[in-house]
Each structure stands twice: as structure tokens, then as C-alpha cells.
PDB file of C-alpha atoms in Angstrom:
ATOM      1  CA  MET V   1      68.213 127.022 124.182  1.00 39.00           C
ATOM      2  CA  ALA V   2      66.166 129.452 122.099  1.00 39.00           C
ATOM      3  CA  PHE V   3      65.028 128.419 118.659  1.00 39.00           C
ATOM      4  CA  SER V   4      64.650 131.389 116.313  1.00 40.00           C
ATOM      5  CA  LYS V   5      61.465 132.243 114.452  1.00 40.00           C
ATOM      6  CA  GLN V   6      63.522 132.265 111.262  1.00 40.00           C
ATOM      7  CA  ILE V   7      64.349 128.574 111.604  1.00 38.00           C
ATOM      8  CA  LEU V   8      60.720 127.715 112.383  1.00 40.00           C
ATOM      9  CA  VAL V   9      59.751 129.524 109.168  1.00 36.00           C
ATOM     10  CA  PHE V  10      62.494 127.607 107.342  1.00 34.00           C
ATOM     11  CA  LEU V  11      61.054 124.283 108.557  1.00 37.00           C
ATOM     12  CA  VAL V  12      57.592 125.169 107.312  1.00 35.00           C
ATOM     13  CA  PHE V  13      59.058 126.363 104.015  1.00 33.00           C
ATOM     14  CA  VAL V  14      60.968 123.099 103.611  1.00 35.00           C
ATOM     15  CA  GLY V  15      57.757 121.199 104.299  1.00 34.00           C
ATOM     16  CA  ILE V  16      56.035 122.898 101.369  1.00 32.00           C
ATOM     17  CA  PHE V  17      58.824 122.036  98.957  1.00 32.00           C
ATOM     18  CA  ASN V  18      59.909 118.712 100.453  1.00 38.00           C
ATOM     19  CA  THR V  19      59.667 116.772  97.218  1.00 38.00           C
ATOM     20  CA  CYS V  20      58.599 113.210  97.825  1.00 44.00           C
ATOM     21  CA  ASN V  21      58.897 110.733  94.985  1.00 54.00           C
ATOM     22  CA  ALA V  22      57.337 107.946  97.017  1.00 63.00           C
ATOM     23  CA  GLN V  23      55.336 106.855  93.986  1.00 70.00           C
ATOM     24  CA  GLY V  24      58.604 105.467  92.637  1.00 87.00           C
ATOM     25  CA  LEU V  25      58.852 103.052  95.561  1.00 94.00           C
ATOM     26  CA  LYS V  26      57.194  99.657  95.549  1.00 95.00           C
ATOM     27  CA  LEU V  27      57.284  96.333  97.333  1.00 96.00           C
ATOM     28  CA  GLY V  28      59.396  93.729  95.548  1.00 94.00           C
ATOM     29  CA  PHE V  29      61.274  96.386  93.581  1.00 97.00           C
ATOM     30  CA  TYR V  30      64.304  94.092  93.126  1.00 98.00           C
ATOM     31  CA  LYS V  31      62.264  90.974  92.315  1.00 96.00           C
ATOM     32  CA  LYS V  32      63.782  90.727  88.840  1.00 97.00           C
ATOM     33  CA  THR V  33      67.101  92.553  89.190  1.00 97.00           C
ATOM     34  CA  CYS V  34      68.227  91.107  92.541  1.00 98.00           C
ATOM     35  CA  PRO V  35      65.624  88.673  93.908  1.00 98.00           C
ATOM     36  CA  SER V  36      67.758  87.631  96.884  1.00 98.00           C
ATOM     37  CA  ALA V  37      68.511  91.176  98.056  1.00 98.00           C
ATOM     38  CA  GLU V  38      66.126  91.257 101.013  1.00 98.00           C
ATOM     39  CA  ALA V  39      67.143  87.768 102.151  1.00 98.00           C
ATOM     40  CA  ILE V  40      70.829  88.741 102.049  1.00 98.00           C
ATOM     41  CA  VAL V  41      70.165  91.906 104.059  1.00 98.00           C
ATOM     42  CA  LYS V  42      68.138  89.988 106.625  1.00 97.00           C
ATOM     43  CA  LYS V  43      70.821  87.315 107.009  1.00 97.00           C
ATOM     44  CA  GLU V  44      73.660  89.805 107.378  1.00 96.00           C
ATOM     45  CA  THR V  45      71.674  91.913 109.830  1.00 97.00           C
ATOM     46  CA  ALA V  46      70.960  88.820 111.945  1.00 97.00           C
ATOM     47  CA  ASN V  47      74.671  87.957 111.943  1.00 95.00           C
ATOM     48  CA  ILE V  48      75.572  91.481 113.067  1.00 94.00           C
ATOM     49  CA  MET V  49      72.895  91.530 115.767  1.00 93.00           C
ATOM     50  CA  SER V  50      73.951  88.143 117.119  1.00 93.00           C
ATOM     51  CA  VAL V  51      77.345  89.640 117.956  1.00 91.00           C
ATOM     52  CA  ALA V  52      76.334  93.229 118.771  1.00 91.00           C
ATOM     53  CA  PRO V  53      72.612  93.603 119.569  1.00 91.00           C
ATOM     54  CA  THR V  54      73.175  97.149 120.823  1.00 90.00           C
ATOM     55  CA  LEU V  55      73.769  98.234 117.217  1.00 92.00           C
ATOM     56  CA  ALA V  56      70.027  98.087 116.561  1.00 94.00           C
ATOM     57  CA  ALA V  57      69.547 101.550 118.037  1.00 93.00           C
ATOM     58  CA  PRO V  58      72.170 103.391 115.939  1.00 91.00           C
ATOM     59  CA  LEU V  59      71.016 101.529 112.836  1.00 93.00           C
ATOM     60  CA  LEU V  60      67.430 102.631 113.450  1.00 94.00           C
ATOM     61  CA  ARG V  61      68.524 106.219 114.076  1.00 91.00           C
ATOM     62  CA  MET V  62      70.650 106.232 110.945  1.00 89.00           C
ATOM     63  CA  HIS V  63      67.496 105.515 108.955  1.00 91.00           C
ATOM     64  CA  PHE V  64      65.657 108.276 110.815  1.00 90.00           C
ATOM     65  CA  HIS V  65      68.437 110.729 109.985  1.00 85.00           C
ATOM     66  CA  ASP V  66      68.574 109.566 106.379  1.00 84.00           C
ATOM     67  CA  CYS V  67      64.861 110.354 106.055  1.00 86.00           C
ATOM     68  CA  PHE V  68      64.951 113.748 107.783  1.00 82.00           C
ATOM     69  CA  VAL V  69      68.082 115.074 106.084  1.00 75.00           C
ATOM     70  CA  ARG V  70      68.949 115.050 102.385  1.00 58.00           C
ATOM     71  CA  TRP V  71      71.679 112.700 103.436  1.00 48.00           C
ATOM     72  CA  HIS V  72      71.322 109.532 101.382  1.00 47.00           C
ATOM     73  CA  PHE V  73      74.442 108.061 102.880  1.00 49.00           C
ATOM     74  CA  ARG V  74      76.974 110.758 103.331  1.00 46.00           C
ATOM     75  CA  ALA V  75      80.540 109.740 104.167  1.00 40.00           C
ATOM     76  CA  LEU V  76      80.071 110.401 107.875  1.00 41.00           C
ATOM     77  CA  HIS V  77      81.527 107.097 108.964  1.00 41.00           C
ATOM     78  CA  LYS V  78      84.865 108.245 107.620  1.00 40.00           C
ATOM     79  CA  GLN V  79      84.854 111.658 109.304  1.00 39.00           C
ATOM     80  CA  TYR V  80      82.538 114.474 110.321  1.00 37.00           C
ATOM     81  CA  SER V  81      82.887 117.587 108.184  1.00 37.00           C
ATOM     82  CA  ASN V  82      82.736 119.951 111.161  1.00 39.00           C
ATOM     83  CA  GLN V  83      82.028 120.089 114.894  1.00 38.00           C
ATOM     84  CA  ALA V  84      78.459 121.279 114.402  1.00 38.00           C
ATOM     85  CA  GLU V  85      77.718 118.214 112.317  1.00 37.00           C
ATOM     86  CA  LYS V  86      79.317 115.935 114.891  1.00 41.00           C
ATOM     87  CA  ASP V  87      77.099 117.458 117.584  1.00 40.00           C
ATOM     88  CA  SER V  88      74.036 116.736 115.438  1.00 39.00           C
ATOM     89  CA  PHE V  89      74.742 112.998 115.568  1.00 41.00           C
ATOM     90  CA  PRO V  90      75.541 112.476 119.273  1.00 43.00           C
ATOM     91  CA  ASN V  91      74.079 108.991 119.605  1.00 45.00           C
ATOM     92  CA  LEU V  92      75.225 107.296 116.424  1.00 45.00           C
ATOM     93  CA  SER V  93      77.832 104.577 116.737  1.00 48.00           C
ATOM     94  CA  LEU V  94      80.476 104.650 114.031  1.00 49.00           C
ATOM     95  CA  ARG V  95      80.217 100.860 114.078  1.00 59.00           C
ATOM     96  CA  GLY V  96      76.740 101.326 112.614  1.00 62.00           C
ATOM     97  CA  TYR V  97      78.214 102.698 109.412  1.00 66.00           C
ATOM     98  CA  GLY V  98      80.601  99.773 109.241  1.00 82.00           C
ATOM     99  CA  SER V  99      77.639  97.409 109.580  1.00 88.00           C
ATOM    100  CA  ILE V 100      75.927  98.985 106.587  1.00 91.00           C
ATOM    101  CA  ASP V 101      79.150  98.662 104.602  1.00 90.00           C
ATOM    102  CA  ARG V 102      79.253  94.977 105.517  1.00 93.00           C
ATOM    103  CA  VAL V 103      75.694  94.401 104.337  1.00 95.00           C
ATOM    104  CA  LYS V 104      76.278  96.424 101.175  1.00 96.00           C
ATOM    105  CA  SER V 105      79.360  94.348 100.384  1.00 95.00           C
ATOM    106  CA  ALA V 106      77.382  91.114 100.697  1.00 97.00           C
ATOM    107  CA  VAL V 107      74.654  92.432  98.390  1.00 98.00           C
ATOM    108  CA  GLU V 108      77.220  93.721  95.877  1.00 97.00           C
ATOM    109  CA  LYS V 109      78.801  90.278  95.577  1.00 97.00           C
ATOM    110  CA  LYS V 110      75.470  88.909  94.391  1.00 97.00           C
ATOM    111  CA  CYS V 111      74.115  91.901  92.494  1.00 97.00           C
ATOM    112  CA  PRO V 112      76.766  94.540  91.749  1.00 97.00           C
ATOM    113  CA  GLY V 113      75.522  98.063  91.169  1.00 96.00           C
ATOM    114  CA  VAL V 114      71.840  97.270  91.668  1.00 97.00           C
ATOM    115  CA  VAL V 115      70.718  97.885  95.263  1.00 97.00           C
ATOM    116  CA  SER V 116      71.118 101.338  96.790  1.00 95.00           C
ATOM    117  CA  CYS V 117      72.630 102.052 100.182  1.00 93.00           C
ATOM    118  CA  ALA V 118      69.458 103.955 101.094  1.00 93.00           C
ATOM    119  CA  ASP V 119      67.347 100.839 100.479  1.00 96.00           C
ATOM    120  CA  ILE V 120      69.789  98.677 102.397  1.00 96.00           C
ATOM    121  CA  LEU V 121      69.602 101.015 105.382  1.00 94.00           C
ATOM    122  CA  ALA V 122      65.785 100.998 105.295  1.00 96.00           C
ATOM    123  CA  LEU V 123      65.793  97.195 105.333  1.00 97.00           C
ATOM    124  CA  VAL V 124      68.477  96.892 108.004  1.00 97.00           C
ATOM    125  CA  ALA V 125      66.577  99.257 110.322  1.00 96.00           C
ATOM    126  CA  ARG V 126      63.422  97.153 109.968  1.00 98.00           C
ATOM    127  CA  ASP V 127      65.214  93.842 110.474  1.00 98.00           C
ATOM    128  CA  ALA V 128      67.238  95.097 113.459  1.00 97.00           C
ATOM    129  CA  VAL V 129      64.110  96.286 115.284  1.00 97.00           C
ATOM    130  CA  SER V 130      62.306  93.052 114.499  1.00 96.00           C
ATOM    131  CA  LEU V 131      65.177  91.020 115.945  1.00 96.00           C
ATOM    132  CA  LEU V 132      64.682  92.807 119.302  1.00 94.00           C
ATOM    133  CA  ASN V 133      61.088  91.531 119.463  1.00 92.00           C
ATOM    134  CA  GLY V 134      59.952  94.818 118.001  1.00 94.00           C
ATOM    135  CA  ALA V 135      57.746  95.829 115.118  1.00 93.00           C
ATOM    136  CA  SER V 136      58.154  94.670 111.548  1.00 96.00           C
ATOM    137  CA  TRP V 137      56.813  96.461 108.510  1.00 97.00           C
ATOM    138  CA  PRO V 138      56.760  96.213 104.712  1.00 96.00           C
ATOM    139  CA  VAL V 139      59.537  98.280 103.133  1.00 97.00           C
ATOM    140  CA  PRO V 140      58.752  99.684  99.689  1.00 96.00           C
ATOM    141  CA  LEU V 141      62.023  99.858  97.765  1.00 97.00           C
ATOM    142  CA  GLY V 142      63.495 101.729  94.835  1.00 96.00           C
ATOM    143  CA  ARG V 143      65.423 104.526  96.580  1.00 94.00           C
ATOM    144  CA  ARG V 144      68.490 105.998  94.959  1.00 93.00           C
ATOM    145  CA  ASP V 145      71.543 107.317  96.770  1.00 91.00           C
ATOM    146  CA  GLY V 146      72.210 111.050  96.857  1.00 85.00           C
ATOM    147  CA  ASN V 147      75.179 112.725  95.209  1.00 81.00           C
ATOM    148  CA  VAL V 148      74.913 115.966  97.189  1.00 69.00           C
ATOM    149  CA  SER V 149      76.273 116.469 100.710  1.00 60.00           C
ATOM    150  CA  ASN V 150      75.493 119.639 102.637  1.00 57.00           C
ATOM    151  CA  SER V 151      76.462 119.507 106.304  1.00 55.00           C
ATOM    152  CA  THR V 152      74.406 122.583 107.249  1.00 55.00           C
ATOM    153  CA  GLU V 153      71.206 120.687 106.424  1.00 57.00           C
ATOM    154  CA  THR V 154      71.668 118.589 109.552  1.00 56.00           C
ATOM    155  CA  LEU V 155      71.241 121.711 111.679  1.00 56.00           C
ATOM    156  CA  PHE V 156      68.014 122.743 109.953  1.00 62.00           C
ATOM    157  CA  ASN V 157      66.371 119.346 109.485  1.00 71.00           C
ATOM    158  CA  LEU V 158      67.209 117.162 112.469  1.00 79.00           C
ATOM    159  CA  PRO V 159      65.182 117.827 115.634  1.00 88.00           C
ATOM    160  CA  PRO V 160      67.788 118.010 118.431  1.00 89.00           C
ATOM    161  CA  PRO V 161      67.241 116.608 121.952  1.00 92.00           C
ATOM    162  CA  PHE V 162      66.609 120.066 123.455  1.00 92.00           C
ATOM    163  CA  PHE V 163      63.537 120.881 121.321  1.00 94.00           C
ATOM    164  CA  ASN V 164      60.263 121.733 123.041  1.00 96.00           C
ATOM    165  CA  ILE V 165      56.906 120.405 121.814  1.00 97.00           C
ATOM    166  CA  THR V 166      56.189 123.370 119.506  1.00 97.00           C
ATOM    167  CA  GLN V 167      59.553 122.975 117.806  1.00 96.00           C
ATOM    168  CA  LEU V 168      59.174 119.200 117.549  1.00 97.00           C
ATOM    169  CA  LYS V 169      55.739 119.419 115.955  1.00 97.00           C
ATOM    170  CA  ALA V 170      56.984 122.021 113.472  1.00 95.00           C
ATOM    171  CA  SER V 171      59.989 119.883 112.572  1.00 93.00           C
ATOM    172  CA  PHE V 172      57.869 116.773 112.003  1.00 95.00           C
ATOM    173  CA  ALA V 173      55.175 118.725 110.137  1.00 96.00           C
ATOM    174  CA  SER V 174      57.836 120.012 107.746  1.00 92.00           C
ATOM    175  CA  LYS V 175      58.356 116.385 106.731  1.00 93.00           C
ATOM    176  CA  GLY V 176      54.670 115.557 106.400  1.00 94.00           C
ATOM    177  CA  LEU V 177      54.493 113.821 109.775  1.00 96.00           C
ATOM    178  CA  ASN V 178      51.860 114.595 112.403  1.00 97.00           C
ATOM    179  CA  ALA V 179      51.769 114.672 116.198  1.00 98.00           C
ATOM    180  CA  LYS V 180      50.958 110.975 116.419  1.00 98.00           C
ATOM    181  CA  ASP V 181      53.957 110.128 114.237  1.00 98.00           C
ATOM    182  CA  LEU V 182      56.064 112.274 116.569  1.00 98.00           C
ATOM    183  CA  VAL V 183      55.067 110.466 119.751  1.00 98.00           C
ATOM    184  CA  VAL V 184      55.124 107.037 118.097  1.00 98.00           C
ATOM    185  CA  LEU V 185      58.563 107.448 116.509  1.00 97.00           C
ATOM    186  CA  SER V 186      59.876 108.876 119.789  1.00 97.00           C
ATOM    187  CA  GLY V 187      59.148 105.408 121.125  1.00 97.00           C
ATOM    188  CA  GLY V 188      62.273 104.312 119.279  1.00 96.00           C
ATOM    189  CA  HIS V 189      64.122 105.673 122.313  1.00 96.00           C
ATOM    190  CA  THR V 190      63.165 102.437 124.024  1.00 95.00           C
ATOM    191  CA  ILE V 191      66.449 101.042 122.696  1.00 95.00           C
ATOM    192  CA  GLY V 192      69.944 102.439 122.774  1.00 92.00           C
ATOM    193  CA  THR V 193      72.159 104.766 124.752  1.00 93.00           C
ATOM    194  CA  SER V 194      73.083 108.435 124.790  1.00 94.00           C
ATOM    195  CA  HIS V 195      76.160 110.433 125.650  1.00 94.00           C
ATOM    196  CA  CYS V 196      75.801 112.514 128.796  1.00 96.00           C
ATOM    197  CA  SER V 197      76.434 115.670 126.798  1.00 93.00           C
ATOM    198  CA  SER V 198      73.012 115.341 125.181  1.00 93.00           C
ATOM    199  CA  PHE V 199      71.180 115.935 128.454  1.00 96.00           C
ATOM    200  CA  THR V 200      73.556 117.259 131.158  1.00 95.00           C
ATOM    201  CA  ASN V 201      72.087 120.744 130.737  1.00 94.00           C
ATOM    202  CA  ARG V 202      68.962 119.302 132.378  1.00 96.00           C
ATOM    203  CA  LEU V 203      71.017 118.188 135.377  1.00 97.00           C
ATOM    204  CA  TYR V 204      73.355 121.068 136.118  1.00 96.00           C
ATOM    205  CA  ASN V 205      72.520 124.350 134.420  1.00 90.00           C
ATOM    206  CA  PHE V 206      69.041 124.269 132.966  1.00 93.00           C
ATOM    207  CA  THR V 207      68.270 128.004 133.162  1.00 93.00           C
ATOM    208  CA  GLY V 208      71.851 129.233 133.547  1.00 91.00           C
ATOM    209  CA  VAL V 209      71.887 129.459 137.340  1.00 92.00           C
ATOM    210  CA  GLY V 210      73.154 125.959 138.154  1.00 91.00           C
ATOM    211  CA  ASP V 211      69.697 124.411 138.489  1.00 94.00           C
ATOM    212  CA  SER V 212      68.158 121.226 137.131  1.00 96.00           C
ATOM    213  CA  ASP V 213      65.139 120.840 134.878  1.00 96.00           C
ATOM    214  CA  PRO V 214      62.006 120.808 137.073  1.00 96.00           C
ATOM    215  CA  SER V 215      60.235 118.588 134.534  1.00 96.00           C
ATOM    216  CA  LEU V 216      62.760 115.815 135.275  1.00 97.00           C
ATOM    217  CA  ASP V 217      62.059 113.637 138.316  1.00 97.00           C
ATOM    218  CA  SER V 218      64.357 114.826 141.136  1.00 96.00           C
ATOM    219  CA  ASN V 219      65.312 111.286 142.164  1.00 97.00           C
ATOM    220  CA  TYR V 220      66.247 110.524 138.580  1.00 97.00           C
ATOM    221  CA  VAL V 221      68.321 113.710 138.449  1.00 97.00           C
ATOM    222  CA  ALA V 222      70.273 112.505 141.471  1.00 97.00           C
ATOM    223  CA  ARG V 223      70.837 109.108 139.889  1.00 97.00           C
ATOM    224  CA  LEU V 224      71.990 110.571 136.574  1.00 97.00           C
ATOM    225  CA  LYS V 225      74.425 112.873 138.361  1.00 97.00           C
ATOM    226  CA  THR V 226      76.216 109.804 139.705  1.00 97.00           C
ATOM    227  CA  ARG V 227      76.855 108.770 136.098  1.00 96.00           C
ATOM    228  CA  CYS V 228      77.474 112.094 134.392  1.00 97.00           C
ATOM    229  CA  SER V 229      79.518 115.085 135.465  1.00 97.00           C
ATOM    230  CA  ALA V 230      78.673 118.488 134.015  1.00 95.00           C
ATOM    231  CA  THR V 231      81.506 118.211 131.495  1.00 95.00           C
ATOM    232  CA  ASP V 232      81.254 114.498 130.639  1.00 95.00           C
ATOM    233  CA  THR V 233      81.304 113.896 126.890  1.00 92.00           C
ATOM    234  CA  THR V 234      82.185 110.197 126.788  1.00 93.00           C
ATOM    235  CA  THR V 235      79.977 108.245 129.209  1.00 96.00           C
ATOM    236  CA  LEU V 236      77.001 106.413 127.703  1.00 94.00           C
ATOM    237  CA  VAL V 237      73.699 106.144 129.567  1.00 96.00           C
ATOM    238  CA  GLU V 238      70.804 103.825 128.729  1.00 95.00           C
ATOM    239  CA  MET V 239      67.832 105.745 127.353  1.00 95.00           C
ATOM    240  CA  ASP V 240      65.443 103.095 128.709  1.00 94.00           C
ATOM    241  CA  PRO V 241      67.242 101.745 131.800  1.00 93.00           C
ATOM    242  CA  GLY V 242      66.881  98.004 132.283  1.00 87.00           C
ATOM    243  CA  SER V 243      65.156  97.555 128.931  1.00 87.00           C
ATOM    244  CA  PHE V 244      67.418  99.279 126.428  1.00 88.00           C
ATOM    245  CA  LYS V 245      67.987  96.078 124.441  1.00 89.00           C
ATOM    246  CA  THR V 246      64.290  95.258 124.090  1.00 92.00           C
ATOM    247  CA  PHE V 247      61.854  97.055 121.819  1.00 94.00           C
ATOM    248  CA  ASP V 248      58.880  97.602 124.113  1.00 93.00           C
ATOM    249  CA  THR V 249      56.683 100.299 125.700  1.00 95.00           C
ATOM    250  CA  GLU V 250      58.860 100.897 128.768  1.00 94.00           C
ATOM    251  CA  TYR V 251      59.940 104.186 127.217  1.00 96.00           C
ATOM    252  CA  TYR V 252      56.435 105.554 127.682  1.00 97.00           C
ATOM    253  CA  THR V 253      56.372 104.341 131.278  1.00 96.00           C
ATOM    254  CA  LEU V 254      59.521 106.344 131.956  1.00 96.00           C
ATOM    255  CA  VAL V 255      58.254 109.456 130.192  1.00 98.00           C
ATOM    256  CA  ALA V 256      54.996 109.279 132.161  1.00 97.00           C
ATOM    257  CA  LYS V 257      57.073 109.176 135.367  1.00 97.00           C
ATOM    258  CA  ARG V 258      59.041 112.265 134.209  1.00 97.00           C
ATOM    259  CA  ARG V 259      62.120 110.142 133.565  1.00 97.00           C
ATOM    260  CA  GLY V 260      62.550 110.711 129.846  1.00 97.00           C
ATOM    261  CA  LEU V 261      66.227 111.431 129.259  1.00 96.00           C
ATOM    262  CA  PHE V 262      65.946 114.344 126.824  1.00 96.00           C
ATOM    263  CA  THR V 263      64.052 117.612 126.866  1.00 96.00           C
ATOM    264  CA  SER V 264      62.341 116.327 123.719  1.00 96.00           C
ATOM    265  CA  ASP V 265      61.108 113.290 125.680  1.00 97.00           C
ATOM    266  CA  ALA V 266      59.653 115.428 128.458  1.00 97.00           C
ATOM    267  CA  ALA V 267      58.064 117.660 125.812  1.00 98.00           C
ATOM    268  CA  LEU V 268      55.654 114.861 124.911  1.00 98.00           C
ATOM    269  CA  LEU V 269      53.804 115.581 128.161  1.00 98.00           C
ATOM    270  CA  ALA V 270      53.247 119.218 127.183  1.00 97.00           C
ATOM    271  CA  ASP V 271      50.743 118.493 124.411  1.00 97.00           C
ATOM    272  CA  SER V 272      47.319 116.913 124.935  1.00 97.00           C
ATOM    273  CA  GLU V 273      47.570 114.493 121.993  1.00 97.00           C
ATOM    274  CA  THR V 274      51.099 113.281 122.621  1.00 98.00           C
ATOM    275  CA  ARG V 275      50.515 113.138 126.391  1.00 98.00           C
ATOM    276  CA  ALA V 276      47.413 110.979 125.893  1.00 97.00           C
ATOM    277  CA  TYR V 277      49.420 108.541 123.774  1.00 97.00           C
ATOM    278  CA  VAL V 278      52.201 108.351 126.360  1.00 97.00           C
ATOM    279  CA  THR V 279      49.846 107.634 129.261  1.00 96.00           C
ATOM    280  CA  SER V 280      47.744 105.088 127.353  1.00 95.00           C
ATOM    281  CA  HIS V 281      50.854 103.153 126.309  1.00 96.00           C
ATOM    282  CA  ALA V 282      52.711 103.333 129.608  1.00 93.00           C
ATOM    283  CA  THR V 283      51.565  99.791 130.388  1.00 85.00           C
ATOM    284  CA  PRO V 284      52.398  96.381 128.879  1.00 78.00           C
ATOM    285  CA  GLN V 285      48.847  96.271 127.513  1.00 81.00           C
ATOM    286  CA  GLY V 286      49.702  99.086 125.126  1.00 81.00           C
ATOM    287  CA  SER V 287      52.493  97.131 123.458  1.00 85.00           C
ATOM    288  CA  LYS V 288      50.472  95.581 120.639  1.00 87.00           C
ATOM    289  CA  ASP V 289      48.989  98.883 119.507  1.00 93.00           C
ATOM    290  CA  PHE V 290      52.375 100.603 119.763  1.00 96.00           C
ATOM    291  CA  LEU V 291      54.064  98.058 117.497  1.00 96.00           C
ATOM    292  CA  LYS V 292      51.338  98.504 114.879  1.00 96.00           C
ATOM    293  CA  ASP V 293      51.563 102.283 115.141  1.00 97.00           C
ATOM    294  CA  PHE V 294      55.356 102.222 114.948  1.00 97.00           C
ATOM    295  CA  ALA V 295      55.263 100.093 111.810  1.00 97.00           C
ATOM    296  CA  LYS V 296      52.794 102.489 110.162  1.00 97.00           C
ATOM    297  CA  SER V 297      54.828 105.585 111.038  1.00 97.00           C
ATOM    298  CA  MET V 298      58.066 103.968 109.858  1.00 97.00           C
ATOM    299  CA  VAL V 299      56.559 103.235 106.436  1.00 96.00           C
ATOM    300  CA  LYS V 300      55.358 106.841 106.274  1.00 96.00           C
ATOM    301  CA  MET V 301      58.736 108.218 107.344  1.00 95.00           C
ATOM    302  CA  GLY V 302      60.575 105.979 104.893  1.00 94.00           C
ATOM    303  CA  LYS V 303      58.889 107.779 101.993  1.00 93.00           C
ATOM    304  CA  ILE V 304      60.121 111.260 102.893  1.00 92.00           C
ATOM    305  CA  GLY V 305      62.060 113.039 100.154  1.00 87.00           C
ATOM    306  CA  VAL V 306      63.330 109.882  98.481  1.00 91.00           C
ATOM    307  CA  LEU V 307      65.244 109.887  95.210  1.00 91.00           C
ATOM    308  CA  THR V 308      63.884 107.444  92.621  1.00 93.00           C
ATOM    309  CA  GLY V 309      64.062 106.645  88.925  1.00 93.00           C
ATOM    310  CA  SER V 310      67.085 108.301  87.334  1.00 92.00           C
ATOM    311  CA  GLN V 311      67.744 110.655  90.259  1.00 91.00           C
ATOM    312  CA  GLY V 312      70.940 110.271  92.263  1.00 90.00           C
ATOM    313  CA  GLU V 313      72.992 107.123  91.882  1.00 92.00           C
ATOM    314  CA  ILE V 314      73.551 103.591  93.135  1.00 94.00           C
ATOM    315  CA  ARG V 315      76.706 103.822  95.198  1.00 91.00           C
ATOM    316  CA  LYS V 316      79.360 101.161  94.966  1.00 90.00           C
ATOM    317  CA  THR V 317      80.503 101.972  98.510  1.00 87.00           C
ATOM    318  CA  CYS V 318      78.082 103.628 100.899  1.00 86.00           C
ATOM    319  CA  GLY V 319      80.601 106.081 102.347  1.00 78.00           C
ATOM    320  CA  PHE V 320      81.548 107.636  99.022  1.00 81.00           C
ATOM    321  CA  ILE V 321      79.887 109.208  96.027  1.00 83.00           C
ATOM    322  CA  ASN V 322      80.757 107.274  92.887  1.00 84.00           C
TER     323      ASN V 322
END
């Protein structure tokens, strides 16, 4: 799918004016106003994960989307505003939104009107990944929830699964993230599942003549075709087969073998810097460095375009503006 020069220019333009009030964030932000906030979030997240460990992936991706889009907890778990917006969130489980509501409710009982949904999501994402033997990182807090919802921003700000490496790097650069952040954060695909519709173009009609993507291993194409028909919109496929519930470096092993599920995964092999990271971490020995890198990039991403101070609001319910 072609990506117009106008949108590439838009991404660069957004990067210049992507206001970041990260200086308003700090560790221990709720030390005086709600000292038990982080403990409550951690406990509730552990309870959720003990019943549904597969929710870690959508919870992590919700945080990613919240950082890339001026979203700050839109009411998407109630309904999508249009089909284009629904297509922009193909891998998010609606149960993920319910989980955040559950955590928010527990925090509200202790400290009503104090802790934002945006901060809760940032903490839940960290705790969920950690509970899958993944990275952990310090989460500076003090975010405020947005009171503006614009569905078209999802189309301009979220890098879709069909992006090539040039488009991916431009999208990440517009948010102040570099090529290393791109390849490191892509490692989050080590957990979770995807609907067939996010990648079937690579299996059945890649260039419009009924062919498959030559950058995708032919044996893997055959295997995926047994799971997904060309028109399948409901079947879920593991993004990291056999390891999709464990936060590890198996994702890079798959990408190195040309078995990354999305075009955006395969794109990591088309750039010297991202390719070098993939190949050097496609072994168990690369796990320790990856977890450190992931933690660093998550802290960096978590500071993108945040609202702080008197901006925005503290929502009473995460799905609705006050």
C-alpha cells in the first residue's frame, strides 16, 4: 500500500511541534496524594494476569497507542467512532479496556479523583510485562487525561503493520524516537496475537496478482495459509508462535528467519542498524541486553506528548471525559 509524501511531511511536521511536557513527570509523583497508588495498580494487574495472562499484550499496546496518539484514554472500549479507527486498532482486546477500568476503580476507592487513567495505563503496561518475565522500568508519573478526541489522528500517528522501513523510521522520528527505539519496541511483538486481516495481504495478494510476499519465508506462508483464508477477519494467530506468552527474544529469531508476521516486522531487515540489532539478539544470549534496551525505550516513549500540571483532567471513569 502506497504511503503519500504528504503524510510523510505531516509526520515530520508533527515531530517538530509534538509538545512534550515530560518535565512535569517525576518518580513518586503520588507519594503524598496517594502513596499506595502504585501498590494497588501492581496488585490488581497481578490479579488480572493470574486469570488472563494473554491480556499483557493488549495492555502493552494500549500504552503504545496512548503515547503515539493524542488519545489519553478515549472511549474506545465502548465503541469505535468509525471503521477506519477500528482498523487502526486490529490487535487490541476490548477486555484490555475493561482491565484498566477495574484497576482505575480500585485506585478511586482509595484516592478518588487523584490518579489519572494515563498514569494507570503506564503502570499496568510495565507490571504486565514484568509478570511475563520481561523487563521492568521506573515509571515517572504525573500525566493528565486528555479531554479531546479526534479519531483521524489514529490514521496519521499510528504506524500500521504494512509500513516499510522508511515509513516506520519517519513515524518514530516524528515522536522523538530513533531507529534503535524502533527495533527495540518492535520486540514487544514477542507477546500477543493478531487477526489474520493484519497480514493476509502478504499471503494471498501482495502485489495485486495473487502472489505472496517474497520477504516472508515460503514454508511459513504455507503454514499461515492453513490458519487464515484470504477473507478471514476473526481468527487470531500468535505473533511469536510457541512463545507468545513469554517476554523474550524469540521475536528476533523469527524475524531473522523471515518469519515476522507483519510487513513492518520484515522491514527491520531492510535497514543496516535495525538488521544488526535483530541478528545480534536472535539468540538467548541477547536477552539481557534486550530487556535493558526495552526498559530504556519504554521510559522514553512514555514521555511523548504528555499532559501535565493543569492541562487536561483526571477522569473519574477512563472511558469518558468528565
